[in-house]
């Protein structure tokens, strides 16, 4: 009896040991299992979408392919059709339009019929596929501008009426109304934007899978327009270029410093040659270190000063905009004339597809350049130019990332701590909401991002007058159609002092008011000739909103003064 008990206990322990060992092995297997591959291997929808006539679906990253499958899932659930049927409709439509002359590359891709302009056609075809099916109801791809402006106007009207009804003393009514509209516009826009971000989830832009490297057809240039001011400043510039390269090592990426000298009363200064020689030596050192037997990776493109009668100084032609324009001419046409000194074999820059432009203090995180290129390279994001107006009407000529405060290694000032955004990488939220992108499919360009060189030059050629455009970034985004890539984040330093921030905002405000003519029916071009304004109403609304925002701080004290002129007090909600 005792022997039987001992044997039974031994067998039980052996069984438990095997069971626990199998459980641990299973957990390890589950932890190392490629669930993305497993899901796609088992997915009938994925196998059907792999028949994409354009051959694009299989080259996209997992997140984009998953977004396509989720759209099919929503259509199937709402219409009553099976997911395989919906996927088949998208593939069939893409195959039927593979030979179309207009937007051929887009309409031959299944994504055009699931995420883009062909979605309505897909919903109609699915609804007619069988008697019991119905037309699926999905969130609109784009919202009309009136749907955004109407609630804002309602809030402004109610708040203004509340202020006027409480009394406004001897102040003329038109002044009260004008100031009230300015003040309460901030309230209306803030409330509507807040509601929009709550009700409408962000939708990331589709992206190709370039995890193994950027294809040669999408060779890109990372450019930093800047000034040569001192030896120490050059060291900082070169160090920043080296850090960006180490975080974004790819055979198809080139890194360029686009430089000018500081403004001066003469064409040259005694220290110019020393600064230029030192900068050239630093770029050559980087090429010897990182590209000793290959094409150069690092370049210095330096322009001479030119006399600017309007500024009364010798300076770089059109500053940042002029430097980027000269780089584009070099890439597209091999034009060397704008540069007095070029370091590196510039033949490696010829025919680059994209340019990633950054400010001097902008950090480019690991593989961010590759994600930029992979997003703009997707067929649904490639720019389509209206031949009549010469503006991008579909896709994007520019992609703008989100921008946050960087961890620069030095202790931030109190001003930067209070007014700057939280520094570092946010591990919890990757894709964020932006009202313009979520509602209208467009973002706003603020000078840091990636652009398609050919489309950029086509829509801006001869468009902007000389010496009259300071805030050219927003206007460029209106012509080339900017999109927001919110899941790619760049980092830069926030101003350390209030005076620096004030100067920056003053410069922005001055630049915004220079864009006032682009609100009119006719606008000036580079030759000074006034032509029909090609900008959309949404683009003009962005320009007008910047002007409105610059006036709000000056109008904000008005309600208090108006209220003090008359005995009745305005209700708290109106102030």
XYZ file of C-alpha atoms in Angstrom:
575
model
C 0.000 0.000 0.000
C 2.812 2.384 0.915
C 4.620 1.516 -2.356
C 1.510 2.297 -4.346
C 1.159 5.698 -2.642
C 4.812 6.511 -3.310
C 4.482 5.521 -6.957
C 1.290 7.521 -7.336
C 2.916 10.617 -5.805
C 5.962 10.244 -8.047
C 3.761 9.933 -11.111
C 1.758 12.996 -10.065
C 4.913 15.052 -9.560
C 6.259 13.911 -12.935
C 2.934 14.827 -14.578
C 2.918 18.256 -12.907
C 6.517 18.850 -13.935
C 5.768 18.018 -17.563
C 2.601 20.121 -17.465
C 4.405 23.144 -16.000
C 7.271 22.698 -18.451
C 4.816 22.614 -21.360
C 3.032 25.705 -20.007
C 6.276 27.665 -19.732
C 7.282 26.544 -23.215
C 3.894 27.612 -24.558
C 4.232 31.046 -22.929
C 7.658 31.450 -24.474
C 6.233 30.453 -27.861
C 3.381 32.934 -27.493
C 5.853 35.683 -26.547
C 8.053 35.053 -29.595
C 5.232 34.343 -32.034
C 4.932 36.782 -34.941
C 1.248 37.489 -34.462
C 1.161 39.983 -37.317
C 2.335 37.331 -39.736
C -0.005 34.751 -38.209
C -3.041 37.014 -38.567
C -2.253 37.829 -42.187
C -1.510 34.193 -43.052
C -4.932 33.185 -41.734
C -6.810 36.192 -43.191
C -8.962 35.557 -46.250
C -9.267 39.301 -46.761
C -5.495 39.738 -46.791
C -5.093 37.054 -49.454
C -7.701 38.772 -51.601
C -6.097 42.221 -51.210
C -2.743 40.775 -52.211
C -4.269 40.628 -55.717
C -3.950 44.442 -55.853
C -3.368 45.220 -59.566
C -0.885 47.971 -58.709
C 1.128 45.567 -56.555
C 1.239 48.136 -53.754
C -0.678 46.349 -50.988
C 2.043 43.823 -50.209
C 4.687 46.575 -50.068
C 2.913 48.636 -47.382
C 3.678 48.470 -43.676
C 1.534 46.365 -41.361
C -0.318 49.340 -39.874
C -1.535 50.486 -43.287
C -2.547 46.988 -44.380
C -4.420 46.612 -41.098
C -6.211 49.934 -41.714
C -7.368 48.633 -45.101
C -8.727 45.461 -43.486
C -10.539 47.459 -40.795
C -12.281 49.563 -43.463
C -13.446 46.364 -45.155
C -14.649 45.047 -41.803
C -16.719 48.192 -41.199
C -18.220 48.108 -44.681
C -19.137 44.429 -44.318
C -20.686 44.908 -40.870
C -22.787 47.870 -42.008
C -23.833 46.547 -45.424
C -24.506 42.888 -44.651
C -21.952 41.632 -47.196
C -19.073 39.359 -46.261
C -15.586 40.798 -45.861
C -14.330 38.657 -48.736
C -17.009 40.109 -51.010
C -16.075 43.680 -50.094
C -12.392 42.981 -50.693
C -13.298 41.416 -54.034
C -15.217 44.536 -55.064
C -12.216 46.753 -54.264
C -9.872 44.507 -56.245
C -12.275 44.364 -59.191
C -12.684 48.151 -59.309
C -8.921 48.612 -59.154
C -8.444 46.092 -61.972
C -11.108 47.792 -64.111
C -9.374 51.168 -63.731
C -5.795 49.951 -64.098
C -5.622 51.344 -67.636
C -7.143 54.750 -66.819
C -5.048 57.718 -67.950
C -6.018 60.014 -65.094
C -4.373 59.252 -61.732
C -3.519 55.813 -63.080
C -1.262 54.794 -60.219
C -3.844 55.722 -57.624
C -6.986 54.276 -59.190
C -5.215 50.988 -59.954
C -4.514 50.526 -56.231
C -7.143 48.956 -53.961
C -6.548 51.677 -51.380
C -8.052 54.246 -53.748
C -11.365 52.363 -53.441
C -11.143 51.901 -49.672
C -9.600 55.082 -48.251
C -9.676 57.664 -51.012
C -12.008 59.187 -53.604
C -13.242 55.793 -54.814
C -14.804 54.809 -51.482
C -18.296 56.032 -52.427
C -18.189 53.929 -55.604
C -17.201 50.886 -53.543
C -20.124 51.410 -51.158
C -22.545 51.660 -54.095
C -21.243 48.510 -55.781
C -21.373 46.517 -52.536
C -24.957 47.673 -51.869
C -26.054 46.503 -55.332
C -24.248 43.151 -55.110
C -27.254 41.327 -53.596
C -30.919 42.168 -52.790
C -30.456 42.014 -49.017
C -27.417 44.293 -48.900
C -27.605 47.960 -47.976
C -25.296 50.923 -48.429
C -22.786 51.073 -45.598
C -22.599 54.212 -43.484
C -19.051 55.300 -42.727
C -17.489 58.431 -41.382
C -17.087 61.001 -44.193
C -13.643 61.260 -45.728
C -13.877 65.065 -45.786
C -16.184 67.538 -44.072
C -17.488 70.715 -45.739
C -15.889 73.916 -44.524
C -19.344 75.304 -43.687
C -19.914 72.505 -41.156
C -16.856 73.748 -39.277
C -17.555 77.469 -39.550
C -21.269 77.406 -38.697
C -20.959 76.410 -35.001
C -18.090 78.852 -34.569
C -20.236 81.641 -35.987
C -23.113 80.629 -33.695
C -20.938 80.801 -30.585
C -19.570 84.200 -31.633
C -23.079 85.547 -32.298
C -24.503 84.370 -28.970
C -21.558 85.671 -26.945
C -21.543 89.014 -28.777
C -25.280 89.452 -28.257
C -24.817 88.751 -24.532
C -22.146 91.437 -24.257
C -24.121 94.021 -26.218
C -27.349 93.387 -24.328
C -25.588 94.070 -21.028
C -24.709 97.601 -22.116
C -21.661 99.199 -23.667
C -21.775 102.855 -22.637
C -20.883 105.508 -25.206
C -18.627 103.265 -27.279
C -19.873 103.082 -30.893
C -21.749 99.882 -31.624
C -19.554 98.919 -34.593
C -16.437 99.027 -32.392
C -18.097 96.834 -29.778
C -19.236 94.338 -32.397
C -15.851 94.249 -34.104
C -13.922 93.707 -30.878
C -16.420 91.131 -29.669
C -16.116 89.108 -32.857
C -12.342 89.047 -32.467
C -12.444 88.073 -28.802
C -15.190 85.477 -28.962
C -13.759 83.935 -32.126
C -11.038 82.496 -29.907
C -13.683 80.951 -27.661
C -15.687 79.581 -30.588
C -12.705 78.062 -32.367
C -11.333 76.530 -29.165
C -14.668 74.892 -28.325
C -15.295 73.567 -31.838
C -11.739 72.270 -32.161
C -12.047 70.534 -28.794
C -15.316 68.888 -29.806
C -13.848 67.856 -33.164
C -10.933 66.090 -31.510
C -13.355 64.267 -29.185
C -15.816 63.161 -31.859
C -13.444 62.400 -34.737
C -10.592 59.965 -34.249
C -7.316 60.719 -36.044
C -6.597 58.764 -39.193
C -2.898 58.183 -39.947
C -1.720 58.547 -43.501
C -0.970 55.294 -45.383
C 2.695 54.295 -45.529
C 4.965 51.984 -47.478
C 7.252 49.472 -45.743
C 10.815 50.743 -46.133
C 12.111 48.992 -43.019
C 14.857 47.306 -45.031
C 15.952 50.567 -46.649
C 14.756 53.395 -48.887
C 14.563 52.343 -52.573
C 16.851 54.189 -54.962
C 13.847 55.701 -56.746
C 13.051 57.636 -53.556
C 16.543 58.956 -52.807
C 16.182 61.907 -50.426
C 18.143 64.861 -49.070
C 18.101 66.057 -45.457
C 18.755 69.815 -45.711
C 19.390 72.346 -42.945
C 19.250 75.990 -44.152
C 21.402 78.034 -41.781
C 24.021 80.778 -41.389
C 27.793 80.662 -40.827
C 28.378 82.988 -37.896
C 31.297 81.611 -35.830
C 33.646 78.651 -35.432
C 31.660 77.472 -32.420
C 28.435 77.759 -34.379
C 29.879 75.651 -37.202
C 30.885 72.947 -34.719
C 27.305 72.834 -33.448
C 25.942 72.599 -36.990
C 28.307 69.791 -37.987
C 27.661 67.898 -34.765
C 23.909 68.137 -35.367
C 24.357 66.835 -38.908
C 26.423 63.901 -37.648
C 23.815 63.012 -35.008
C 21.031 63.092 -37.602
C 23.065 60.794 -39.845
C 23.791 58.299 -37.069
C 20.084 58.115 -36.195
C 19.033 57.762 -39.843
C 21.678 55.689 -41.610
C 20.446 54.744 -45.054
C 22.236 54.391 -48.365
C 19.698 56.677 -50.084
C 19.931 59.599 -47.652
C 22.233 62.602 -48.135
C 22.812 65.355 -45.571
C 23.318 68.961 -46.671
C 24.159 72.219 -44.925
C 22.673 75.108 -46.946
C 24.542 78.162 -45.725
C 24.803 81.924 -46.111
C 26.990 84.469 -44.383
C 25.406 86.906 -41.948
C 24.053 90.156 -43.360
C 26.807 92.720 -43.845
C 27.401 96.270 -45.166
C 29.748 94.869 -47.845
C 29.902 91.836 -50.118
C 32.605 90.196 -48.009
C 34.131 90.477 -44.555
C 37.648 89.558 -43.415
C 36.483 86.531 -41.421
C 34.351 85.042 -44.215
C 37.085 82.941 -45.811
C 38.159 81.471 -42.484
C 34.616 80.447 -41.586
C 33.952 78.913 -44.989
C 37.254 77.012 -45.015
C 36.594 75.634 -41.536
C 33.066 74.507 -42.456
C 34.379 72.825 -45.618
C 37.069 71.003 -43.638
C 34.479 69.700 -41.159
C 32.247 68.344 -43.930
C 35.223 66.654 -45.596
C 36.134 65.097 -42.246
C 32.656 63.567 -41.954
C 32.894 62.135 -45.473
C 36.297 60.604 -44.738
C 34.945 59.058 -41.559
C 31.605 57.682 -42.749
C 31.918 57.349 -46.533
C 35.590 56.699 -47.370
C 34.956 54.383 -50.331
C 31.447 55.364 -51.386
C 29.587 58.386 -52.686
C 29.727 61.356 -50.327
C 27.039 61.470 -47.649
C 27.650 65.024 -46.398
C 27.613 68.279 -48.351
C 28.122 71.984 -47.867
C 26.373 74.310 -50.309
C 27.252 77.938 -49.626
C 25.852 81.033 -51.353
C 27.505 84.470 -51.641
C 25.939 87.666 -50.402
C 23.914 89.761 -52.816
C 22.932 93.403 -52.511
C 19.377 93.860 -51.302
C 18.244 97.431 -51.876
C 15.052 96.966 -49.847
C 17.017 95.884 -46.754
C 19.993 98.126 -47.450
C 22.435 95.275 -46.854
C 24.412 92.486 -48.470
C 22.679 89.207 -47.643
C 21.709 85.777 -48.935
C 19.057 86.001 -51.644
C 15.585 85.389 -50.132
C 17.180 83.783 -47.053
C 15.756 80.307 -46.298
C 13.368 80.226 -49.252
C 16.188 81.203 -51.591
C 18.472 78.486 -50.256
C 15.859 75.769 -50.719
C 15.033 77.066 -54.197
C 18.713 76.897 -55.146
C 18.940 73.338 -53.789
C 15.875 72.344 -55.825
C 17.435 73.802 -58.978
C 20.596 71.792 -58.316
C 18.606 68.594 -57.832
C 16.339 69.024 -60.843
C 18.581 70.799 -63.388
C 22.130 70.542 -62.038
C 22.260 74.331 -61.598
C 25.475 75.288 -59.756
C 25.415 79.054 -60.296
C 23.718 80.078 -57.011
C 26.549 78.573 -54.926
C 30.039 80.013 -54.457
C 31.368 76.900 -52.702
C 30.211 73.286 -52.899
C 31.823 70.578 -50.780
C 31.147 66.947 -51.680
C 30.365 65.265 -54.992
C 27.055 66.961 -55.749
C 26.260 64.461 -58.497
C 24.927 62.289 -55.662
C 22.209 64.908 -55.123
C 20.955 64.925 -58.691
C 17.430 63.691 -59.276
C 16.676 63.166 -55.573
C 12.961 62.592 -55.128
C 12.367 64.301 -51.787
C 13.931 66.925 -49.525
C 13.548 66.852 -45.736
C 14.046 70.417 -44.511
C 14.863 71.076 -40.855
C 15.746 74.042 -38.685
C 19.158 74.302 -37.063
C 17.957 73.068 -33.662
C 15.587 70.365 -34.960
C 16.334 66.805 -33.856
C 15.623 63.997 -36.308
C 14.861 60.859 -34.229
C 15.881 57.360 -35.179
C 14.484 56.254 -38.566
C 12.221 59.328 -38.766
C 13.588 60.178 -42.220
C 12.735 56.693 -43.465
C 9.175 57.018 -42.136
C 8.844 60.411 -43.847
C 9.895 58.986 -47.187
C 7.773 55.838 -46.778
C 4.674 57.984 -46.144
C 5.106 60.423 -49.022
C 5.996 57.533 -51.358
C 2.596 55.877 -50.897
C 0.482 56.266 -54.071
C -2.444 57.835 -52.192
C -0.130 60.535 -50.806
C 1.724 61.388 -54.010
C 0.789 64.863 -55.265
C -1.650 65.417 -58.134
C -1.362 68.919 -59.628
C -4.293 70.751 -61.172
C -2.977 71.785 -64.615
C -5.260 74.816 -64.721
C -4.493 76.373 -61.328
C -1.048 74.778 -60.779
C -1.801 73.780 -57.200
C -1.839 70.324 -55.634
C -5.451 69.175 -55.365
C -4.981 65.559 -54.241
C -2.241 63.824 -52.367
C 0.420 65.988 -50.748
C 3.395 67.965 -51.976
C 4.528 68.488 -48.363
C 4.232 66.405 -45.211
C 4.496 68.161 -41.861
C 5.357 66.171 -38.696
C 4.296 66.946 -35.169
C 6.913 68.917 -33.237
C 7.745 68.665 -29.538
C 10.294 70.062 -27.091
C 13.607 68.231 -27.066
C 15.758 66.882 -24.249
C 18.791 68.980 -25.162
C 20.946 67.896 -22.244
C 20.934 71.308 -20.582
C 18.615 72.517 -17.889
C 15.670 74.427 -19.406
C 14.885 77.923 -18.226
C 11.816 78.614 -16.110
C 10.156 80.284 -19.080
C 10.678 77.215 -21.297
C 9.493 74.923 -18.499
C 6.234 76.856 -18.030
C 5.322 77.617 -21.642
C 7.021 74.834 -23.616
C 5.490 71.421 -24.203
C 6.527 68.411 -22.154
C 9.985 67.349 -23.396
C 10.960 63.898 -24.561
C 9.154 61.049 -26.268
C 5.544 60.319 -25.373
C 5.319 56.505 -25.134
C 1.533 56.440 -24.834
C 0.174 58.413 -27.783
C 1.648 58.102 -31.237
C -1.071 59.392 -33.554
C -2.635 62.672 -32.412
C -5.572 64.758 -33.595
C -5.272 67.819 -35.772
C -8.489 69.561 -36.729
C -7.451 70.572 -40.243
C -6.131 67.085 -41.046
C -9.031 65.188 -39.444
C -11.792 67.327 -40.951
C -10.397 68.435 -44.304
C -7.494 66.086 -45.026
C -4.962 68.933 -44.966
C -2.458 70.229 -42.456
C -0.379 73.405 -42.166
C 3.300 73.614 -43.065
C 5.509 75.322 -40.469
C 8.885 74.921 -42.163
C 9.959 71.461 -40.988
C 9.009 68.419 -43.034
C 9.450 66.614 -46.328
C 8.446 67.813 -49.779
C 8.336 66.399 -53.289
C 10.960 68.417 -55.170
C 9.343 68.333 -58.616
C 5.815 69.121 -57.387
C 7.106 71.801 -54.999
C 8.941 73.658 -57.745
C 6.117 73.280 -60.233
C 3.432 74.878 -58.068
C 5.696 77.631 -56.682
C 7.618 78.596 -59.817
C 7.130 82.330 -60.398
C 4.522 82.563 -57.678
C 6.077 84.556 -54.794
C 7.267 88.188 -55.118
C 10.804 89.058 -54.031
C 11.453 90.722 -50.666
C 7.799 90.546 -49.670
C 7.279 87.109 -48.137
C 8.673 86.388 -44.687
C 6.272 83.626 -43.567
C 6.547 81.652 -46.785
C 6.058 78.255 -45.095
C 2.274 78.511 -44.682
C 1.844 79.822 -48.219
C 3.974 77.007 -49.624
C 1.798 74.535 -47.743
C -1.303 76.075 -49.334
C 0.048 75.786 -52.884
C 1.646 72.335 -52.470
C -1.047 70.960 -50.091
C 0.486 69.959 -46.775
C -0.486 66.850 -44.857
C 0.157 66.096 -41.192
C 2.139 62.985 -40.249
C 1.282 63.035 -36.563
C 2.919 59.685 -35.766
C 6.339 61.033 -36.823
C 7.614 63.500 -34.255
C 10.527 65.923 -34.418
C 12.044 67.784 -31.484
C 13.443 71.272 -31.059
C 14.335 73.687 -28.271
C 11.793 76.132 -26.884
C 13.022 79.753 -26.460
C 14.759 80.255 -23.126
C 13.652 83.836 -22.553
C 10.478 85.829 -22.896
C 12.270 88.395 -25.050
C 13.366 85.711 -27.524
C 9.849 84.308 -27.707
C 8.412 87.795 -28.199
C 10.810 88.532 -31.060
C 9.898 85.229 -32.671
C 6.165 85.905 -32.405
C 6.633 89.448 -33.701
C 8.439 88.066 -36.728
C 5.656 85.539 -37.272
C 2.983 88.245 -37.017
C 4.815 90.471 -39.466
C 5.096 87.584 -41.901
C 1.421 86.685 -41.531
C 0.294 90.195 -42.440
C 2.500 90.140 -45.514
C 0.223 87.347 -46.778
C -2.856 89.597 -46.688
C -3.004 89.933 -50.525
C -3.537 86.174 -50.821
C -6.998 86.652 -49.324
C -8.017 88.738 -52.333
C -9.466 87.515 -55.650
C -6.208 88.462 -57.406
C -2.674 88.046 -56.082
C 0.794 89.256 -57.179
C 3.270 86.857 -58.772
C 7.076 86.987 -58.891
C 6.960 89.535 -61.754
C 4.597 91.855 -59.891
C 1.679 90.985 -62.168
C -1.641 90.418 -60.415
C -3.290 87.149 -61.423
C -6.288 85.137 -60.306
C -5.915 83.694 -56.818
C -5.591 79.895 -57.178
C -5.872 79.112 -53.453
C -8.868 77.212 -52.102
C -11.232 78.720 -49.538
C -9.734 76.441 -46.903
C -6.244 77.773 -47.627
C -7.477 81.353 -47.443
C -9.171 80.470 -44.162
C -5.828 79.366 -42.724
C -4.259 82.687 -43.702
C -7.188 84.643 -42.251
C -7.060 82.640 -39.026
C -3.420 83.626 -38.515
C -4.324 87.288 -38.917
C -7.228 86.884 -36.493
C -4.982 85.207 -33.942
C -2.488 88.071 -34.075
C -5.249 90.589 -33.226
C -6.835 88.696 -30.323
C -4.290 89.755 -27.625
C -4.774 93.409 -28.573
C -8.558 93.160 -28.455
C -8.826 91.027 -25.305
C -8.837 93.918 -22.744
C -11.732 95.610 -24.569
C -14.673 93.854 -22.825
C -13.406 94.933 -19.406
C -13.120 98.533 -20.547
C -16.515 98.460 -22.230
C -18.137 96.944 -19.170
C -16.657 99.652 -16.960
C -18.273 102.395 -19.016
C -21.770 101.311 -18.093
C -23.394 100.323 -14.832
C -24.902 96.928 -15.770
C -22.428 94.089 -15.535
C -22.106 91.616 -18.360
C -22.780 88.001 -17.402
C -19.710 85.948 -16.552
C -20.258 83.545 -19.446
C -20.021 86.415 -21.922
C -16.627 87.532 -20.629
